[in-house]
């Protein structure tokens, strides 16, 4: 394997480890620039904390799915339907997680309905593509 190929594989693996945790924060930072009325926050750190907690909630959603019989292997066996279930789970974990945190007053980030939908959709699309790319690398 050439050095450039090794670098690309290493970069994708590191991206696969870091991006799921911080991607919503990056999207919300971009959203502030393009749609300032869609999001208000007290600082960049509040976005990263929210993003980290959304990652934890996504992990809880994954555990719930595995408890009802939809493990990663089962989702892989289902093919396209498994991909849809996985993407829908990711989307719902972001949406539900944000509204739980907002309802319980655990976040200082306030997103409009359209803001959280845009964040959830873009995050889901990027993470789904990243998973598919990482599957091809293996």
JSON list of C-alpha atoms in Angstrom, two decimals:
[
{"chain": "A", "resi": 1, "resn": "UNK", "atom": "CA", "xyz": [0.00, 0.00, 0.00]},
{"chain": "A", "resi": 2, "resn": "UNK", "atom": "CA", "xyz": [1.46, 3.39, -0.96]},
{"chain": "A", "resi": 3, "resn": "UNK", "atom": "CA", "xyz": [2.04, 6.18, 1.53]},
{"chain": "A", "resi": 4, "resn": "UNK", "atom": "CA", "xyz": [-0.68, 8.37, 0.02]},
{"chain": "A", "resi": 5, "resn": "UNK", "atom": "CA", "xyz": [-3.19, 5.52, 0.24]},
{"chain": "A", "resi": 6, "resn": "UNK", "atom": "CA", "xyz": [-2.20, 4.90, 3.88]},
{"chain": "A", "resi": 7, "resn": "UNK", "atom": "CA", "xyz": [-2.61, 8.61, 4.62]},
{"chain": "A", "resi": 8, "resn": "UNK", "atom": "CA", "xyz": [-6.08, 8.72, 3.09]},
{"chain": "A", "resi": 9, "resn": "UNK", "atom": "CA", "xyz": [-7.18, 5.60, 4.98]},
{"chain": "A", "resi": 10, "resn": "UNK", "atom": "CA", "xyz": [-5.77, 6.99, 8.25]},
{"chain": "A", "resi": 11, "resn": "UNK", "atom": "CA", "xyz": [-7.45, 10.35, 7.62]},
{"chain": "A", "resi": 12, "resn": "UNK", "atom": "CA", "xyz": [-10.82, 8.69, 6.96]},
{"chain": "A", "resi": 13, "resn": "UNK", "atom": "CA", "xyz": [-10.56, 6.59, 10.11]},
{"chain": "A", "resi": 14, "resn": "UNK", "atom": "CA", "xyz": [-9.70, 9.63, 12.26]},
{"chain": "A", "resi": 15, "resn": "UNK", "atom": "CA", "xyz": [-12.52, 11.56, 10.60]},
{"chain": "A", "resi": 16, "resn": "UNK", "atom": "CA", "xyz": [-14.86, 8.67, 11.38]},
{"chain": "A", "resi": 17, "resn": "UNK", "atom": "CA", "xyz": [-13.90, 8.87, 15.04]},
{"chain": "A", "resi": 18, "resn": "UNK", "atom": "CA", "xyz": [-14.12, 12.65, 15.50]},
{"chain": "A", "resi": 19, "resn": "UNK", "atom": "CA", "xyz": [-16.78, 13.85, 13.06]},
{"chain": "A", "resi": 20, "resn": "UNK", "atom": "CA", "xyz": [-19.81, 12.12, 14.63]},
{"chain": "A", "resi": 21, "resn": "UNK", "atom": "CA", "xyz": [-19.12, 13.90, 17.91]},
{"chain": "A", "resi": 22, "resn": "UNK", "atom": "CA", "xyz": [-18.60, 17.44, 16.63]},
{"chain": "A", "resi": 23, "resn": "UNK", "atom": "CA", "xyz": [-20.44, 17.61, 13.29]},
{"chain": "A", "resi": 24, "resn": "UNK", "atom": "CA", "xyz": [-23.68, 19.12, 14.68]},
{"chain": "A", "resi": 25, "resn": "UNK", "atom": "CA", "xyz": [-21.65, 21.91, 16.32]},
{"chain": "A", "resi": 26, "resn": "UNK", "atom": "CA", "xyz": [-19.91, 22.72, 13.03]},
{"chain": "A", "resi": 27, "resn": "UNK", "atom": "CA", "xyz": [-23.23, 22.77, 11.20]},
{"chain": "A", "resi": 28, "resn": "UNK", "atom": "CA", "xyz": [-24.78, 25.03, 13.84]},
{"chain": "A", "resi": 29, "resn": "UNK", "atom": "CA", "xyz": [-21.82, 27.42, 13.57]},
{"chain": "A", "resi": 30, "resn": "UNK", "atom": "CA", "xyz": [-22.40, 27.63, 9.81]},
{"chain": "A", "resi": 31, "resn": "UNK", "atom": "CA", "xyz": [-26.13, 28.01, 10.38]},
{"chain": "A", "resi": 32, "resn": "UNK", "atom": "CA", "xyz": [-25.52, 31.10, 12.53]},
{"chain": "A", "resi": 33, "resn": "UNK", "atom": "CA", "xyz": [-23.78, 32.77, 9.60]},
{"chain": "A", "resi": 34, "resn": "UNK", "atom": "CA", "xyz": [-26.47, 31.98, 7.01]},
{"chain": "A", "resi": 35, "resn": "UNK", "atom": "CA", "xyz": [-29.58, 32.03, 9.19]},
{"chain": "A", "resi": 36, "resn": "UNK", "atom": "CA", "xyz": [-28.89, 34.18, 12.27]},
{"chain": "A", "resi": 37, "resn": "UNK", "atom": "CA", "xyz": [-32.54, 34.01, 13.38]},
{"chain": "A", "resi": 38, "resn": "UNK", "atom": "CA", "xyz": [-32.53, 30.19, 13.39]},
{"chain": "A", "resi": 39, "resn": "UNK", "atom": "CA", "xyz": [-30.04, 29.81, 16.24]},
{"chain": "A", "resi": 40, "resn": "UNK", "atom": "CA", "xyz": [-28.95, 31.69, 19.34]},
{"chain": "A", "resi": 41, "resn": "UNK", "atom": "CA", "xyz": [-26.23, 30.50, 21.69]},
{"chain": "A", "resi": 42, "resn": "UNK", "atom": "CA", "xyz": [-24.10, 31.84, 24.50]},
{"chain": "A", "resi": 43, "resn": "UNK", "atom": "CA", "xyz": [-20.83, 30.74, 22.96]},
{"chain": "A", "resi": 44, "resn": "UNK", "atom": "CA", "xyz": [-19.05, 28.21, 20.79]},
{"chain": "A", "resi": 45, "resn": "UNK", "atom": "CA", "xyz": [-18.49, 25.95, 23.78]},
{"chain": "A", "resi": 46, "resn": "UNK", "atom": "CA", "xyz": [-22.26, 25.61, 24.29]},
{"chain": "A", "resi": 47, "resn": "UNK", "atom": "CA", "xyz": [-22.53, 24.30, 20.70]},
{"chain": "A", "resi": 48, "resn": "UNK", "atom": "CA", "xyz": [-19.80, 21.72, 21.30]},
{"chain": "A", "resi": 49, "resn": "UNK", "atom": "CA", "xyz": [-21.34, 20.60, 24.59]},
{"chain": "A", "resi": 50, "resn": "UNK", "atom": "CA", "xyz": [-24.74, 20.20, 22.89]},
{"chain": "A", "resi": 51, "resn": "UNK", "atom": "CA", "xyz": [-23.10, 18.28, 20.06]},
{"chain": "A", "resi": 52, "resn": "UNK", "atom": "CA", "xyz": [-21.35, 15.95, 22.52]},
{"chain": "A", "resi": 53, "resn": "UNK", "atom": "CA", "xyz": [-24.58, 15.27, 24.41]},
{"chain": "A", "resi": 54, "resn": "UNK", "atom": "CA", "xyz": [-26.39, 14.59, 21.12]},
{"chain": "A", "resi": 55, "resn": "UNK", "atom": "CA", "xyz": [-23.67, 12.01, 20.39]},
{"chain": "A", "resi": 56, "resn": "UNK", "atom": "CA", "xyz": [-24.37, 10.33, 23.73]},
{"chain": "A", "resi": 57, "resn": "UNK", "atom": "CA", "xyz": [-28.12, 10.32, 23.01]},
{"chain": "A", "resi": 58, "resn": "UNK", "atom": "CA", "xyz": [-27.42, 8.75, 19.60]},
{"chain": "A", "resi": 59, "resn": "UNK", "atom": "CA", "xyz": [-25.48, 6.03, 21.44]},
{"chain": "A", "resi": 60, "resn": "UNK", "atom": "CA", "xyz": [-28.50, 5.44, 23.68]},
{"chain": "A", "resi": 61, "resn": "UNK", "atom": "CA", "xyz": [-30.73, 5.18, 20.59]},
{"chain": "A", "resi": 62, "resn": "UNK", "atom": "CA", "xyz": [-28.30, 2.63, 19.10]},
{"chain": "A", "resi": 63, "resn": "UNK", "atom": "CA", "xyz": [-28.41, 0.60, 22.31]},
{"chain": "A", "resi": 64, "resn": "UNK", "atom": "CA", "xyz": [-32.23, 0.66, 22.27]},
{"chain": "A", "resi": 65, "resn": "UNK", "atom": "CA", "xyz": [-32.19, -0.55, 18.66]},
{"chain": "A", "resi": 66, "resn": "UNK", "atom": "CA", "xyz": [-29.84, -3.39, 19.56]},
{"chain": "A", "resi": 67, "resn": "UNK", "atom": "CA", "xyz": [-32.05, -4.38, 22.50]},
{"chain": "A", "resi": 68, "resn": "UNK", "atom": "CA", "xyz": [-35.03, -4.78, 20.15]},
{"chain": "A", "resi": 69, "resn": "UNK", "atom": "CA", "xyz": [-32.96, -6.91, 17.80]},
{"chain": "A", "resi": 70, "resn": "UNK", "atom": "CA", "xyz": [-31.59, -4.38, 15.30]},
{"chain": "A", "resi": 71, "resn": "UNK", "atom": "CA", "xyz": [-27.86, -4.80, 15.83]},
{"chain": "A", "resi": 72, "resn": "UNK", "atom": "CA", "xyz": [-25.27, -3.42, 13.40]},
{"chain": "A", "resi": 73, "resn": "UNK", "atom": "CA", "xyz": [-24.96, -6.86, 11.79]},
{"chain": "A", "resi": 74, "resn": "UNK", "atom": "CA", "xyz": [-28.74, -7.12, 11.34]},
{"chain": "A", "resi": 75, "resn": "UNK", "atom": "CA", "xyz": [-28.88, -3.62, 9.81]},
{"chain": "A", "resi": 76, "resn": "UNK", "atom": "CA", "xyz": [-26.10, -4.62, 7.40]},
{"chain": "A", "resi": 77, "resn": "UNK", "atom": "CA", "xyz": [-28.03, -7.76, 6.43]},
{"chain": "A", "resi": 78, "resn": "UNK", "atom": "CA", "xyz": [-31.15, -5.67, 5.71]},
{"chain": "A", "resi": 79, "resn": "UNK", "atom": "CA", "xyz": [-29.25, -3.70, 3.07]},
{"chain": "A", "resi": 80, "resn": "UNK", "atom": "CA", "xyz": [-31.06, -0.56, 1.93]},
{"chain": "A", "resi": 81, "resn": "UNK", "atom": "CA", "xyz": [-33.76, -0.93, 4.60]},
{"chain": "A", "resi": 82, "resn": "UNK", "atom": "CA", "xyz": [-31.04, -1.16, 7.24]},
{"chain": "A", "resi": 83, "resn": "UNK", "atom": "CA", "xyz": [-29.46, 2.02, 5.87]},
{"chain": "A", "resi": 84, "resn": "UNK", "atom": "CA", "xyz": [-32.82, 3.81, 6.08]},
{"chain": "A", "resi": 85, "resn": "UNK", "atom": "CA", "xyz": [-33.40, 2.58, 9.66]},
{"chain": "A", "resi": 86, "resn": "UNK", "atom": "CA", "xyz": [-29.90, 3.68, 10.66]},
{"chain": "A", "resi": 87, "resn": "UNK", "atom": "CA", "xyz": [-30.30, 7.12, 9.04]},
{"chain": "A", "resi": 88, "resn": "UNK", "atom": "CA", "xyz": [-33.74, 7.57, 10.58]},
{"chain": "A", "resi": 89, "resn": "UNK", "atom": "CA", "xyz": [-32.36, 6.62, 13.99]},
{"chain": "A", "resi": 90, "resn": "UNK", "atom": "CA", "xyz": [-29.57, 9.18, 13.62]},
{"chain": "A", "resi": 91, "resn": "UNK", "atom": "CA", "xyz": [-32.05, 11.86, 12.52]},
{"chain": "A", "resi": 92, "resn": "UNK", "atom": "CA", "xyz": [-34.46, 11.13, 15.38]},
{"chain": "A", "resi": 93, "resn": "UNK", "atom": "CA", "xyz": [-31.70, 11.01, 17.98]},
{"chain": "A", "resi": 94, "resn": "UNK", "atom": "CA", "xyz": [-30.64, 14.54, 17.04]},
{"chain": "A", "resi": 95, "resn": "UNK", "atom": "CA", "xyz": [-34.19, 15.86, 16.91]},
{"chain": "A", "resi": 96, "resn": "UNK", "atom": "CA", "xyz": [-35.46, 14.16, 20.06]},
{"chain": "A", "resi": 97, "resn": "UNK", "atom": "CA", "xyz": [-32.19, 14.78, 21.92]},
{"chain": "A", "resi": 98, "resn": "UNK", "atom": "CA", "xyz": [-32.30, 18.50, 21.27]},
{"chain": "A", "resi": 99, "resn": "UNK", "atom": "CA", "xyz": [-35.94, 18.81, 22.32]},
{"chain": "A", "resi": 100, "resn": "UNK", "atom": "CA", "xyz": [-35.30, 16.78, 25.50]},
{"chain": "A", "resi": 101, "resn": "UNK", "atom": "CA", "xyz": [-32.42, 19.04, 26.41]},
{"chain": "A", "resi": 102, "resn": "UNK", "atom": "CA", "xyz": [-34.41, 22.16, 25.56]},
{"chain": "A", "resi": 103, "resn": "UNK", "atom": "CA", "xyz": [-37.45, 20.99, 27.58]},
{"chain": "A", "resi": 104, "resn": "UNK", "atom": "CA", "xyz": [-35.29, 20.13, 30.59]},
{"chain": "A", "resi": 105, "resn": "UNK", "atom": "CA", "xyz": [-33.41, 23.47, 30.24]},
{"chain": "A", "resi": 106, "resn": "UNK", "atom": "CA", "xyz": [-30.06, 21.67, 29.93]},
{"chain": "A", "resi": 107, "resn": "UNK", "atom": "CA", "xyz": [-28.79, 23.72, 27.00]},
{"chain": "A", "resi": 108, "resn": "UNK", "atom": "CA", "xyz": [-28.33, 27.40, 26.34]},
{"chain": "A", "resi": 109, "resn": "UNK", "atom": "CA", "xyz": [-28.53, 26.81, 22.58]},
{"chain": "A", "resi": 110, "resn": "UNK", "atom": "CA", "xyz": [-31.88, 27.78, 21.11]},
{"chain": "A", "resi": 111, "resn": "UNK", "atom": "CA", "xyz": [-32.68, 26.53, 17.62]},
{"chain": "A", "resi": 112, "resn": "UNK", "atom": "CA", "xyz": [-35.78, 27.32, 15.63]},
{"chain": "A", "resi": 113, "resn": "UNK", "atom": "CA", "xyz": [-37.74, 24.35, 14.29]},
{"chain": "A", "resi": 114, "resn": "UNK", "atom": "CA", "xyz": [-36.21, 24.86, 10.87]},
{"chain": "A", "resi": 115, "resn": "UNK", "atom": "CA", "xyz": [-32.75, 25.22, 12.43]},
{"chain": "A", "resi": 116, "resn": "UNK", "atom": "CA", "xyz": [-32.88, 21.87, 14.20]},
{"chain": "A", "resi": 117, "resn": "UNK", "atom": "CA", "xyz": [-34.35, 20.19, 11.11]},
{"chain": "A", "resi": 118, "resn": "UNK", "atom": "CA", "xyz": [-31.55, 21.55, 8.91]},
{"chain": "A", "resi": 119, "resn": "UNK", "atom": "CA", "xyz": [-28.93, 20.49, 11.46]},
{"chain": "A", "resi": 120, "resn": "UNK", "atom": "CA", "xyz": [-30.43, 17.00, 11.80]},
{"chain": "A", "resi": 121, "resn": "UNK", "atom": "CA", "xyz": [-30.82, 16.43, 8.05]},
{"chain": "A", "resi": 122, "resn": "UNK", "atom": "CA", "xyz": [-27.33, 17.62, 7.10]},
{"chain": "A", "resi": 123, "resn": "UNK", "atom": "CA", "xyz": [-25.72, 15.71, 9.97]},
{"chain": "A", "resi": 124, "resn": "UNK", "atom": "CA", "xyz": [-27.58, 12.53, 9.04]},
{"chain": "A", "resi": 125, "resn": "UNK", "atom": "CA", "xyz": [-26.62, 12.78, 5.37]},
{"chain": "A", "resi": 126, "resn": "UNK", "atom": "CA", "xyz": [-22.93, 13.45, 6.08]},
{"chain": "A", "resi": 127, "resn": "UNK", "atom": "CA", "xyz": [-22.66, 10.68, 8.69]},
{"chain": "A", "resi": 128, "resn": "UNK", "atom": "CA", "xyz": [-24.44, 8.17, 6.44]},
{"chain": "A", "resi": 129, "resn": "UNK", "atom": "CA", "xyz": [-22.05, 8.97, 3.58]},
{"chain": "A", "resi": 130, "resn": "UNK", "atom": "CA", "xyz": [-19.08, 8.73, 5.98]},
{"chain": "A", "resi": 131, "resn": "UNK", "atom": "CA", "xyz": [-20.21, 5.29, 7.18]},
{"chain": "A", "resi": 132, "resn": "UNK", "atom": "CA", "xyz": [-20.55, 4.05, 3.59]},
{"chain": "A", "resi": 133, "resn": "UNK", "atom": "CA", "xyz": [-17.08, 5.41, 2.70]},
{"chain": "A", "resi": 134, "resn": "UNK", "atom": "CA", "xyz": [-15.55, 3.77, 5.78]},
{"chain": "A", "resi": 135, "resn": "UNK", "atom": "CA", "xyz": [-17.18, 0.46, 4.84]},
{"chain": "A", "resi": 136, "resn": "UNK", "atom": "CA", "xyz": [-15.53, 0.67, 1.40]},
{"chain": "A", "resi": 137, "resn": "UNK", "atom": "CA", "xyz": [-12.11, 1.37, 2.98]},
{"chain": "A", "resi": 138, "resn": "UNK", "atom": "CA", "xyz": [-12.16, -1.84, 5.00]}
]
